[in-house]
mmCIF file of C-alpha atoms in Angstrom:
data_model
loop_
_atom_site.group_PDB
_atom_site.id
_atom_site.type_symbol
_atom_site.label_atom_id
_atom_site.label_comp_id
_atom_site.label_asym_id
_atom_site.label_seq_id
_atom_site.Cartn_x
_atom_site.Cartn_y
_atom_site.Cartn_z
ATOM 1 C CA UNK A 1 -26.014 7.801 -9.833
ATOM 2 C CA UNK A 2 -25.246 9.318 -6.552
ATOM 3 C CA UNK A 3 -22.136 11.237 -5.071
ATOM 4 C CA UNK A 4 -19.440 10.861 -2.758
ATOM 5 C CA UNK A 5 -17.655 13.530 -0.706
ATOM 6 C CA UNK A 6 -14.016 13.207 -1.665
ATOM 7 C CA UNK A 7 -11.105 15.237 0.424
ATOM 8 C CA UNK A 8 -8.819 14.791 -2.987
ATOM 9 C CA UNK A 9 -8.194 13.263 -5.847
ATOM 10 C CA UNK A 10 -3.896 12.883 -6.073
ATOM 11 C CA UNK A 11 -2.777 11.940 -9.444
ATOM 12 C CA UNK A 12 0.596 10.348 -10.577
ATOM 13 C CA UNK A 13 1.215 9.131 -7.243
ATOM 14 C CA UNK A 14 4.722 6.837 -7.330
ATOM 15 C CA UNK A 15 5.739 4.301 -4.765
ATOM 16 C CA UNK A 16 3.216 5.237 -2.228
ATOM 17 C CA UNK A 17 -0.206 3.677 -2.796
ATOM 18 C CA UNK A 18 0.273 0.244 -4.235
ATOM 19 C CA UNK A 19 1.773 -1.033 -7.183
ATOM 20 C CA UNK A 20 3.084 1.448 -10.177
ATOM 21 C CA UNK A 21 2.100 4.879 -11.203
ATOM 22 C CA UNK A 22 -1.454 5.009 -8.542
ATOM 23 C CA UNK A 23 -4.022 7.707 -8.486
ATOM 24 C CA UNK A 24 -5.158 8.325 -5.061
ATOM 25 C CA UNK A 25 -9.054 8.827 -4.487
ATOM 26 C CA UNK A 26 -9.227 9.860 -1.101
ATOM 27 C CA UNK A 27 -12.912 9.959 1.060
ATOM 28 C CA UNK A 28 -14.293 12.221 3.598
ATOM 29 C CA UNK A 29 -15.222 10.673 6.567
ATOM 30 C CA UNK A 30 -14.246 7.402 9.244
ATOM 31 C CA UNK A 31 -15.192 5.537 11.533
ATOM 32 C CA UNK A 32 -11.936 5.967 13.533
ATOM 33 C CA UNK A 33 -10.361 8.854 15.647
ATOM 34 C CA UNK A 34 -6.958 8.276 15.639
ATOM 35 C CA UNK A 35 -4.920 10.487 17.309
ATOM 36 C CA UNK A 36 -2.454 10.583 15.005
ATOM 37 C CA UNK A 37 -4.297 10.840 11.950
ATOM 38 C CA UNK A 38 -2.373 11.684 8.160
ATOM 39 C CA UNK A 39 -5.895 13.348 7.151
ATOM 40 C CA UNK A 40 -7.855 14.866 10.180
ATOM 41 C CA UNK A 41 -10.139 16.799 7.078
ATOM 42 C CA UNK A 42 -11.771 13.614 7.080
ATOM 43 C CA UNK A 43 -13.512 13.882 10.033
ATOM 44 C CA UNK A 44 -13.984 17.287 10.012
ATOM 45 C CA UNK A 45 -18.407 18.110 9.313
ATOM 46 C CA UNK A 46 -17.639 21.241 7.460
ATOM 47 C CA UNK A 47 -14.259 20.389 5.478
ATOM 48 C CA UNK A 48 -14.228 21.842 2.481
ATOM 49 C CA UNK A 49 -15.025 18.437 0.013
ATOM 50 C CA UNK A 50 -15.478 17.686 -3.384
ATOM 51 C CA UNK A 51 -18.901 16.337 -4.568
ATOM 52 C CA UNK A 52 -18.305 14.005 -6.975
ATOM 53 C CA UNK A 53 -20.330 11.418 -8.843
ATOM 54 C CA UNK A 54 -18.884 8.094 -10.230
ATOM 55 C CA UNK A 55 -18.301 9.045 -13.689
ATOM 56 C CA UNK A 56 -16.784 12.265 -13.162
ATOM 57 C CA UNK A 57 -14.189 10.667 -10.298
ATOM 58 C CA UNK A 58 -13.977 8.064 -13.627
ATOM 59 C CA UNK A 59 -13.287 10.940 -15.985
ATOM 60 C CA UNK A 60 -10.444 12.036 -13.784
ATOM 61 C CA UNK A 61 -8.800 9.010 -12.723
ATOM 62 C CA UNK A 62 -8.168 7.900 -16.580
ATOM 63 C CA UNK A 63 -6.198 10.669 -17.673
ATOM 64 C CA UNK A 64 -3.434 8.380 -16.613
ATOM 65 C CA UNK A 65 -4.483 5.668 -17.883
ATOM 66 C CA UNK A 66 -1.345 5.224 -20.094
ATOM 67 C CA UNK A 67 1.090 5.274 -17.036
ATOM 68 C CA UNK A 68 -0.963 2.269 -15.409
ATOM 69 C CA UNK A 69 -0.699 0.055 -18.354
ATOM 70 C CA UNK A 70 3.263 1.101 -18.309
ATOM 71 C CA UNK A 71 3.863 0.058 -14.693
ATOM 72 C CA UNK A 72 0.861 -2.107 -13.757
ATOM 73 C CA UNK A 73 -0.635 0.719 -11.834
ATOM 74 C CA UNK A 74 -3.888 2.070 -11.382
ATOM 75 C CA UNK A 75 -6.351 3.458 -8.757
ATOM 76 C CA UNK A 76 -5.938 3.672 -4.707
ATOM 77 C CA UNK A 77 -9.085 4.453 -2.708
ATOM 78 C CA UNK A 78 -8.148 5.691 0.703
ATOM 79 C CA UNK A 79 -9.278 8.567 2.755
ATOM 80 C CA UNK A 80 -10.766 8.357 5.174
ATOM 81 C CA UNK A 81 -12.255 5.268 5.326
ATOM 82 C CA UNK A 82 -13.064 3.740 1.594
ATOM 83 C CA UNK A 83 -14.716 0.993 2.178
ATOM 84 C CA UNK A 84 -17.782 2.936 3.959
ATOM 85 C CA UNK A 85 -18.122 4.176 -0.383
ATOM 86 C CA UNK A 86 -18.948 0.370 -1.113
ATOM 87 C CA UNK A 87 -21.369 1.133 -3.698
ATOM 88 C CA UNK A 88 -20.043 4.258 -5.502
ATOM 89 C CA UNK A 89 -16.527 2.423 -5.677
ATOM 90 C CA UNK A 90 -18.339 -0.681 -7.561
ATOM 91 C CA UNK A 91 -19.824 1.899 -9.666
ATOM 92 C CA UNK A 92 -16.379 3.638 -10.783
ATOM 93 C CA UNK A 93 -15.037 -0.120 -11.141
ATOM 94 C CA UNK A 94 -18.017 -0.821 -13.252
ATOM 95 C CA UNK A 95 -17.580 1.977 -15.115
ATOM 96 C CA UNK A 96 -14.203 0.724 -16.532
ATOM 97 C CA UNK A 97 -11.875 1.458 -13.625
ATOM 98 C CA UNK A 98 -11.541 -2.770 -12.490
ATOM 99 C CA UNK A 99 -9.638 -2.855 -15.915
ATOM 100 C CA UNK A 100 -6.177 -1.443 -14.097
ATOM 101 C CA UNK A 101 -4.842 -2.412 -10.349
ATOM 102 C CA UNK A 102 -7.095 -1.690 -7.815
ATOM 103 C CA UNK A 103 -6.154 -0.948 -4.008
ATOM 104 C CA UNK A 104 -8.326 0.104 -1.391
ATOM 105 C CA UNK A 105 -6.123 1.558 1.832
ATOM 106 C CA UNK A 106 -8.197 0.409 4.549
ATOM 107 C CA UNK A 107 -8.797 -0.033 8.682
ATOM 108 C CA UNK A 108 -11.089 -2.780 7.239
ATOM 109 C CA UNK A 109 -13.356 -1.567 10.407
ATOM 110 C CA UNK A 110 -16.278 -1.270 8.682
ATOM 111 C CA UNK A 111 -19.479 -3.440 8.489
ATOM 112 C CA UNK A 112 -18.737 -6.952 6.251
ATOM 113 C CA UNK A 113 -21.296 -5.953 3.938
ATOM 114 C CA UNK A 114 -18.863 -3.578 2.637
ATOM 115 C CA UNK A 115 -16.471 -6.102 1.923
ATOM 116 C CA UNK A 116 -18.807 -8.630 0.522
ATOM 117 C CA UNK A 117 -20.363 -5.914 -2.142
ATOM 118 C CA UNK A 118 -16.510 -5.258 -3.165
ATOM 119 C CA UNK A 119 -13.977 -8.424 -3.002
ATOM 120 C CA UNK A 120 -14.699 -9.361 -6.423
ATOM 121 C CA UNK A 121 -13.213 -6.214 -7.938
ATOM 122 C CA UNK A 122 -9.768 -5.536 -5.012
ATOM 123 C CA UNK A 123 -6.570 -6.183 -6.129
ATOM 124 C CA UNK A 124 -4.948 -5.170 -3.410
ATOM 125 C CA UNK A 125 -5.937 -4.601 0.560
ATOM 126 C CA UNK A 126 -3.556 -2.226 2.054
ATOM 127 C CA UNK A 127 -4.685 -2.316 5.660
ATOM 128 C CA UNK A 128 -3.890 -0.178 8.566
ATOM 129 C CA UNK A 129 -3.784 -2.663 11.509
ATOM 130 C CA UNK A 130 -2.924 -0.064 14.373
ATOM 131 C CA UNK A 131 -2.302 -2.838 16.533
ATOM 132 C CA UNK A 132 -3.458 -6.203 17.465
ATOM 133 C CA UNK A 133 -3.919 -5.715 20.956
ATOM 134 C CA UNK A 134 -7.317 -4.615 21.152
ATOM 135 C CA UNK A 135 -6.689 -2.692 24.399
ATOM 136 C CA UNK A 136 -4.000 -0.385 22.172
ATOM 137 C CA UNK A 137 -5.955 -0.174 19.289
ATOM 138 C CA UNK A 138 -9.303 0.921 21.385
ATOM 139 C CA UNK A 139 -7.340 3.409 23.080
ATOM 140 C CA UNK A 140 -5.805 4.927 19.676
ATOM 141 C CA UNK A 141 -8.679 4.568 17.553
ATOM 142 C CA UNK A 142 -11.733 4.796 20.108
ATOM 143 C CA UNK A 143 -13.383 1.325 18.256
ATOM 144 C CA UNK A 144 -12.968 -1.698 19.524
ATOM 145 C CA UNK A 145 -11.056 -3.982 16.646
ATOM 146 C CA UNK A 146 -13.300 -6.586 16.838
ATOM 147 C CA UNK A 147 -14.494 -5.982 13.022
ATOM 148 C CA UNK A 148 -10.545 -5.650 12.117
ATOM 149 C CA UNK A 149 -10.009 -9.075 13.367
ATOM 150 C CA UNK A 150 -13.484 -10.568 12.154
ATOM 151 C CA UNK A 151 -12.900 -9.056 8.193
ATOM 152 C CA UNK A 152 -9.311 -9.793 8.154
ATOM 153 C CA UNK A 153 -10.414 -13.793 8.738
ATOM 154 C CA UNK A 154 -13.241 -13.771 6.537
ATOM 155 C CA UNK A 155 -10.882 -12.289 3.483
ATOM 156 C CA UNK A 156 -7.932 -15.192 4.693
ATOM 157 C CA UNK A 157 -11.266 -17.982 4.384
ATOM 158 C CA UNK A 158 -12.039 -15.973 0.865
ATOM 159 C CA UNK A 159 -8.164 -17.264 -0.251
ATOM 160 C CA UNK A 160 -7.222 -13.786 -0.466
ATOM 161 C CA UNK A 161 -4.370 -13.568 1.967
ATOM 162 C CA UNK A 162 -2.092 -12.911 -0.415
ATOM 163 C CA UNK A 163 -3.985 -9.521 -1.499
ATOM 164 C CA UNK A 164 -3.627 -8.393 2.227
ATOM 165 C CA UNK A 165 -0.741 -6.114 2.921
ATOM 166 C CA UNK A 166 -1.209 -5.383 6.909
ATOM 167 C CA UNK A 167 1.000 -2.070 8.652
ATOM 168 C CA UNK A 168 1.563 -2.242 11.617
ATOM 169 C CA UNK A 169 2.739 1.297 13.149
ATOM 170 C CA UNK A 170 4.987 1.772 16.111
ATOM 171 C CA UNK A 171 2.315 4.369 17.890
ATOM 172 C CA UNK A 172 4.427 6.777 20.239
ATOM 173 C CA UNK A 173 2.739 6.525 23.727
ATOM 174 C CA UNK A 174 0.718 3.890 22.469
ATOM 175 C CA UNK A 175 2.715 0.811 21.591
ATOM 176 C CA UNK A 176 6.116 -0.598 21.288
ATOM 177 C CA UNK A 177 8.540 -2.471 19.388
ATOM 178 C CA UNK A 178 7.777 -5.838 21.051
ATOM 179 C CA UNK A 179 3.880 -5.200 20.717
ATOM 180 C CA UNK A 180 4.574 -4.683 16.956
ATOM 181 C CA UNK A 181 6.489 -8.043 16.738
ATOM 182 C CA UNK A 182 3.535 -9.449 18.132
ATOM 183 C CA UNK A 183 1.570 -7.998 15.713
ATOM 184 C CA UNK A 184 3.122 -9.369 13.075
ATOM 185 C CA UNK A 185 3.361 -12.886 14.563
ATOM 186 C CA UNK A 186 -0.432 -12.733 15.035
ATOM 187 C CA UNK A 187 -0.679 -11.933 11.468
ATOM 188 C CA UNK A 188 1.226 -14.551 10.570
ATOM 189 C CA UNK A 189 -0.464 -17.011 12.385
ATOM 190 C CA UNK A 190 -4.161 -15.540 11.157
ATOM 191 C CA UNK A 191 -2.454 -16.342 7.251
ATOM 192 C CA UNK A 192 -1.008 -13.143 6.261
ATOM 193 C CA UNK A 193 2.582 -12.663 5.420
ATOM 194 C CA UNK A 194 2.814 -9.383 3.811
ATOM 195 C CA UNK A 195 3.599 -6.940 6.442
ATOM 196 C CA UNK A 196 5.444 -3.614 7.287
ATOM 197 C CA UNK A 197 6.525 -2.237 10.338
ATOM 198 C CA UNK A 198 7.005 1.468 10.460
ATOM 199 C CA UNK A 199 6.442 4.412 12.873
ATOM 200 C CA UNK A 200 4.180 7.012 12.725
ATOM 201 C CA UNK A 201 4.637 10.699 12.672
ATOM 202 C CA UNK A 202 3.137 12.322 15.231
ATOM 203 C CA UNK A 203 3.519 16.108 14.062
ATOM 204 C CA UNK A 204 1.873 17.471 10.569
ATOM 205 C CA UNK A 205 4.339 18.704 8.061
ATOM 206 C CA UNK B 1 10.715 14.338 -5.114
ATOM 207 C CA UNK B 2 9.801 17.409 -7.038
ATOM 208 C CA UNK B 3 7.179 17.827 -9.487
ATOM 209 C CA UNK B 4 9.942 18.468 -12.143
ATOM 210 C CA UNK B 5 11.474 15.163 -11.430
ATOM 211 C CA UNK B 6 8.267 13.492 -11.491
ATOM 212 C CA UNK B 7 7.886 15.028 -14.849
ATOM 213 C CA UNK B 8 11.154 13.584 -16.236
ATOM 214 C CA UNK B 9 9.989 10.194 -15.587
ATOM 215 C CA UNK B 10 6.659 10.333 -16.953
ATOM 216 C CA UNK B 11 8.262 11.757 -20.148
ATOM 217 C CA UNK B 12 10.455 8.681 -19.951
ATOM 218 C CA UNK B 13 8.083 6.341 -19.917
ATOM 219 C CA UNK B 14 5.634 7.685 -22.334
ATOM 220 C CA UNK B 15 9.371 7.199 -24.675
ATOM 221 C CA UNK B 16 9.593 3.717 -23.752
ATOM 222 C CA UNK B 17 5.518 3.052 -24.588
ATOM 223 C CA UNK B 18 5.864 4.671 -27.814
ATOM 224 C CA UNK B 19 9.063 2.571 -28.839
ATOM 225 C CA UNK B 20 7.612 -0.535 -26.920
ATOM 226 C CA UNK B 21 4.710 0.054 -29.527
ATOM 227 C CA UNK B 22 6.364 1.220 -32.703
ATOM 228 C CA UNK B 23 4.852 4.934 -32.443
ATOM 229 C CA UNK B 24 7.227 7.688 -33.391
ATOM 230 C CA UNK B 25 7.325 9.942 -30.627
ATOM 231 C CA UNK B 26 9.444 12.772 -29.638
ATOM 232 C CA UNK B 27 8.820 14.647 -26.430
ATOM 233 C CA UNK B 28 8.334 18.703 -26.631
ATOM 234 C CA UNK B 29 10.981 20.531 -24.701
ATOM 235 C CA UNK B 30 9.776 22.040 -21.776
ATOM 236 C CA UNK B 31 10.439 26.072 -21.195
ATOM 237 C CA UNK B 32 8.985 25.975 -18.004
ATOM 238 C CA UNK B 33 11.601 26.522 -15.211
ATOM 239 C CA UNK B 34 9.280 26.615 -11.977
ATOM 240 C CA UNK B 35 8.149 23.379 -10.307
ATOM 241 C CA UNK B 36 5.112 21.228 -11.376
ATOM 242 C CA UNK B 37 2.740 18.655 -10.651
ATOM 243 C CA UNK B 38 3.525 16.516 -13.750
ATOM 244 C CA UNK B 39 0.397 17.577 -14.926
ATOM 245 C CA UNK B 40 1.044 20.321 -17.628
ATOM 246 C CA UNK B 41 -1.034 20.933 -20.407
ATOM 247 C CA UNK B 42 1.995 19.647 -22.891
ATOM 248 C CA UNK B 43 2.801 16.315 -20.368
ATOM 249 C CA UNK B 44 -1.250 15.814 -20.603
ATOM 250 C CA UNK B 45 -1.596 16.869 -24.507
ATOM 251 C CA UNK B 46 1.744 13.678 -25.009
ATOM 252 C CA UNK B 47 0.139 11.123 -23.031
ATOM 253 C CA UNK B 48 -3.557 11.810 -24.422
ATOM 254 C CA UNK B 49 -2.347 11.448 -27.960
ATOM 255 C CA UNK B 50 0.153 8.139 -27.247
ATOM 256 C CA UNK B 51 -2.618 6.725 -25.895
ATOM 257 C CA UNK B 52 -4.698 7.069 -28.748
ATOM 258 C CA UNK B 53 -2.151 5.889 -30.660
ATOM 259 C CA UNK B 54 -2.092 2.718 -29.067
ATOM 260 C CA UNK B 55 -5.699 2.358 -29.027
ATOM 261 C CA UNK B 56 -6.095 2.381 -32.485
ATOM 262 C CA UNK B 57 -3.237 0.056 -32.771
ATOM 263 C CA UNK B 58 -4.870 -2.290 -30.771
ATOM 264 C CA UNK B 59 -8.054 -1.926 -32.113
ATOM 265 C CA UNK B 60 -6.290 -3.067 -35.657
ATOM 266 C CA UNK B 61 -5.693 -5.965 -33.783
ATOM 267 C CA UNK B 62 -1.804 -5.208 -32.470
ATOM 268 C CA UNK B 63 -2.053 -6.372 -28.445
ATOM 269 C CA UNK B 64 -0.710 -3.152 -26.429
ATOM 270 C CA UNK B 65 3.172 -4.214 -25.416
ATOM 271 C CA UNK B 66 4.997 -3.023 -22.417
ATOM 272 C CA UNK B 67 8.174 -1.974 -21.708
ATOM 273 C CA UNK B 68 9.761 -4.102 -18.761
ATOM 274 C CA UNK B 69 12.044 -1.428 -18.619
ATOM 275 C CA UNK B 70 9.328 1.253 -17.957
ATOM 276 C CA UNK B 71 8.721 -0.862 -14.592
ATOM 277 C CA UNK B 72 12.323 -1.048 -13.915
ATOM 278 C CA UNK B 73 12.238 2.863 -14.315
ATOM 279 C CA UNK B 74 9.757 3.277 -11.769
ATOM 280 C CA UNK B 75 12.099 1.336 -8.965
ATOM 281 C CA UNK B 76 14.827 3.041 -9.914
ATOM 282 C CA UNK B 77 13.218 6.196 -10.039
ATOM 283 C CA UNK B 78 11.756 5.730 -6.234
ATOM 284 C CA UNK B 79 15.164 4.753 -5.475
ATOM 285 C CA UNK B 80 17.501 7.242 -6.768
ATOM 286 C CA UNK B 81 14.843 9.960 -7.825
ATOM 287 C CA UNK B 82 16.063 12.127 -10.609
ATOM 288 C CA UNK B 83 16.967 10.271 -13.803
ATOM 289 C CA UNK B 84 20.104 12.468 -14.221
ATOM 290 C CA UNK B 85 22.752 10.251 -17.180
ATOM 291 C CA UNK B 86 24.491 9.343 -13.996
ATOM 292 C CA UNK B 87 21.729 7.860 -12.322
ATOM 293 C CA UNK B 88 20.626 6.033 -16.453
ATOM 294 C CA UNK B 89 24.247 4.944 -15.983
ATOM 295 C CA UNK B 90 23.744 3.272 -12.719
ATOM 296 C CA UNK B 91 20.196 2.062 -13.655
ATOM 297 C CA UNK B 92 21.566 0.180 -16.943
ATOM 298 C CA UNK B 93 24.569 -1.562 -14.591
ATOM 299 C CA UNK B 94 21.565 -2.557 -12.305
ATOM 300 C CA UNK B 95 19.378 -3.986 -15.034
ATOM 301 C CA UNK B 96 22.063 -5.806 -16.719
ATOM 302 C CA UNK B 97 22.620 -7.309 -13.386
ATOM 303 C CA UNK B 98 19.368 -7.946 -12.777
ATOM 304 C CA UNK B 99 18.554 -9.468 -16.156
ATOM 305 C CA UNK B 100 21.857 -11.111 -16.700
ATOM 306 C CA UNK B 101 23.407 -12.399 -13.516
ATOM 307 C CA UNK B 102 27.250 -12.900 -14.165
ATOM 308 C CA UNK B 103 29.284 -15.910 -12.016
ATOM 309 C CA UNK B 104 30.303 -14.898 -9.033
ATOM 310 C CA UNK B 105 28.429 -11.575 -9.161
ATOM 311 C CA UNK B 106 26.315 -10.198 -6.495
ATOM 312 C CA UNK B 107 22.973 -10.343 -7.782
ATOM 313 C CA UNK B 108 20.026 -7.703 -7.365
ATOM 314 C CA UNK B 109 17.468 -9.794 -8.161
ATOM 315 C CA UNK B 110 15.285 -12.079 -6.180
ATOM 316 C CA UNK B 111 16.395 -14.778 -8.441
ATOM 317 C CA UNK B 112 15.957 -18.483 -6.929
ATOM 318 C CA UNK B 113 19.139 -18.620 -4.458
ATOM 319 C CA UNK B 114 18.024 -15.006 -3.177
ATOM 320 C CA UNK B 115 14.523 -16.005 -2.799
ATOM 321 C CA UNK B 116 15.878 -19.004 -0.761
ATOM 322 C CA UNK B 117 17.913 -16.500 1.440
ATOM 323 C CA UNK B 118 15.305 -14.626 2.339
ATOM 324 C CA UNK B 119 12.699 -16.895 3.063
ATOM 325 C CA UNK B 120 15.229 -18.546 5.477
ATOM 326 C CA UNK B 121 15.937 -15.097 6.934
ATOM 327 C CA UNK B 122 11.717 -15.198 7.151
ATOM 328 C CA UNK B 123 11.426 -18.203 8.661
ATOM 329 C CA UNK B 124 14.876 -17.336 11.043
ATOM 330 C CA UNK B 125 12.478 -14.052 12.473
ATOM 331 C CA UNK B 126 9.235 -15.739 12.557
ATOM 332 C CA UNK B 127 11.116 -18.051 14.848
ATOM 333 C CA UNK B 128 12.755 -15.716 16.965
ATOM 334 C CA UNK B 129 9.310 -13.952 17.497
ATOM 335 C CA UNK B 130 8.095 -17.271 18.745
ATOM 336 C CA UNK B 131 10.711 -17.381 21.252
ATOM 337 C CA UNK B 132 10.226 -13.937 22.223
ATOM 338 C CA UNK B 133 6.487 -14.443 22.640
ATOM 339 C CA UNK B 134 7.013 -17.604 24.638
ATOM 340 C CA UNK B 135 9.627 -15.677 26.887
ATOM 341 C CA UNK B 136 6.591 -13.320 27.336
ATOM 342 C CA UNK B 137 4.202 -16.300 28.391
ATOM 343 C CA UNK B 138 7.028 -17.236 30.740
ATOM 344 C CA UNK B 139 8.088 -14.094 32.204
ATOM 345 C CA UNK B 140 4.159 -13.035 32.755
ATOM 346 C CA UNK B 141 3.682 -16.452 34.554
ATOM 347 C CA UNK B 142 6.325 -15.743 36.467
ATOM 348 C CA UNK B 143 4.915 -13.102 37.783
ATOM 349 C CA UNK B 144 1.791 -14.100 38.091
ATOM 350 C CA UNK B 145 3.069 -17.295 40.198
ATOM 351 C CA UNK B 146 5.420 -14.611 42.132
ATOM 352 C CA UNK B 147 2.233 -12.164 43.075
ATOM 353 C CA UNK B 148 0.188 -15.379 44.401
ATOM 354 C CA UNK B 149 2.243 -16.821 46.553
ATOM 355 C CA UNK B 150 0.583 -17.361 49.822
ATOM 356 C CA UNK B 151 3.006 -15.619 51.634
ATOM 357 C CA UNK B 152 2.185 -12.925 50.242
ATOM 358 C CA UNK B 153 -1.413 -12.489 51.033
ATOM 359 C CA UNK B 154 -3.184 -12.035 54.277
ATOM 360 C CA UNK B 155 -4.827 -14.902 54.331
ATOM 361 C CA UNK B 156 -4.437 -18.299 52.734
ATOM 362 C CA UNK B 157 -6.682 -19.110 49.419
ATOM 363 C CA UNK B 158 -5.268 -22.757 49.298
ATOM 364 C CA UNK B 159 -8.399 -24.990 49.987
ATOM 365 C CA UNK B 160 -5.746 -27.933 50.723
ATOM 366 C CA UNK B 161 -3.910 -26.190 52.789
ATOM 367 C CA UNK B 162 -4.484 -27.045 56.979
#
């Protein structure tokens, strides 16, 4: 089976990746250059990764298995950008991990193909919308959001609206508060009603 | 939240699995006075074994039950952190509220009259971001119509205009 480069794997996470007691797998590497990014090791060439093939990311992630069946939690891939890992996340979900909540913490700018190898198995889309002005979010990101705005309809036509959970940041310099009520009003009028407005923090701890 | 925190909620809810389950279970004490991850050898050892536990139960054919309260824990945990008796205290006034509503309480729980509240206060935003949009329109109309105006350009772009 092959491997993925992963910048961590965070275990017991509460209250900050999805539903319950969540164990974070977190991938190296994204499309995306956000100024403002929580990870910046992920684009980094020579970041110091771990290799890891399904079953061993598998082995890991069910040491708490017991806390997901107690809260209804289970396992958040993020990094990064997850969904770019189509195939080795099918493979951990194959290998037993579809059995507890699944979350994938996502720009959802990425190729559909991506989406279409992995909708079955999702739970939960936590997506990072930037902003829906695609002037803001080209000049934050560096991509054009045409992808955002093409996957997010094509999972709303799937019936999955209701697995969408869309942020929408307040990006100092960037955006404003109006241009995140837009935001959500677009959302709202492309089908999805879970949202969170929030602002970003634009200094590393 | 610290690590040791973290721990004492874990340890909680491995408690209410194993009574949830009928598995006699009784946590080790922990010596260790530093901080941690939650992931200590002991914490580990507990959870490997209760899981087993329950395995095999269900394997025997007993379906694997779960604690509503261990879900409960979790929010109050995130909300209040350490599960100090004071904060049980406050957790197990919450609960009873939120599991048995009393007349003329105020209730915690999205029960049917709150879920009515706040889809109205829903609704009440989506509409006022509606009008703010359509202010937008208007205002950037305005403009538009404002920065047009013949009289302000050096020549005249009105085709029915002598």
């Amino acid at each position: 089976m092959n491997k993925a480069s992963l910048i961590a794997i965070s275990r017991l996470r509460i209250g900050t990746d999805g539903h319950g007691v969540t164990t974070l797998v977190a991938f190296h590497g994204c499309p995306l250059r956000c100024r403002y990014c929580l990870n910046p090791e992920c684009l980094e060439p020579n970041a110091k990764v771990l290799e890891m093939s399904p079953e061993e990311v598998m082995a890991e992630v069910s040491k708490d298995e017991l806390y997901y069946i107690a809260t209804n939690g289970g396992v958040t891939f993020g990094g990064g950008e997850p969904l770019l890992h189509s195939q080795f996340i099918k493979d951990v979900l194959e290998l037993g991990a579809s059995r507890w909540h699944t979350t994938v913490e996502t720009s959802l700018n990425v190729p559909r193909s991506h989406l279409e190898e992995l909708f079955p198995f999702i739970d939960e889309y936590i997506v990072d919308i930037k902003d829906m002005d695609s002037e803001v979010y080209e000049s934050y990101t560096g991509r054009s959001n045409d992808l955002v705005i093409s996957n997010l309809r094509w999972l709303v036509e799937k019936g999955l609206a209701e697995r969408i959970f869309c942020r929408i940041p307040l990006i100092p310099g960037y955006n404003d508060v109006e241009s995140q009520r837009v935001s959500q009003y677009m959302l709202y009028l492309e089908g999805i009603n879970r949202t969170k407005k929030f602002t970003y923090k634009t200094e590393r701890l | 939240m610290t690590g040791k925190e973290k721990c004492e909620f874990l340890k909680g809810i491995r408690k209410r699995m194993a009574e949830a389950n009928g598995i006699p279970y009784e946590t080790r004490e922990c010596t260790y006075e530093g901080d941690c991850l939650g992931t200590c050898p002991i914490c580990e050892q507990e959870a490997r074994e209760l899981l087993a536990q329950i395995r095999l139960k269900e394997a025997n054919g007993a379906p694997i039950q779960v604690d509503e309260d261990a879900i409960a824990m979790l929010e109050y945990f995130q909300k209040y952190g350490l599960l100090t008796p004071a904060a049980i205290e406050r957790m197990k006034l919450e609960k009873r509220r939120i599991l048995e509503p009393l007349m003329g309480d105020i209730c915690l729980h999205p029960d049917e009259d709150m879920k009515r509240k706040w889809k109205q206060r829903e609704d009440d935003e989506k509409e006022a971001g509606m009008k703010r949009l359509k202010n937008r329109v208007n205002l950037a109309e305005k403009e538009l119509d404002e920065s047009t105006k013949d009289d302000d350009l050096p020549f005249t772009i009105n085709p029915f205009k002598s």
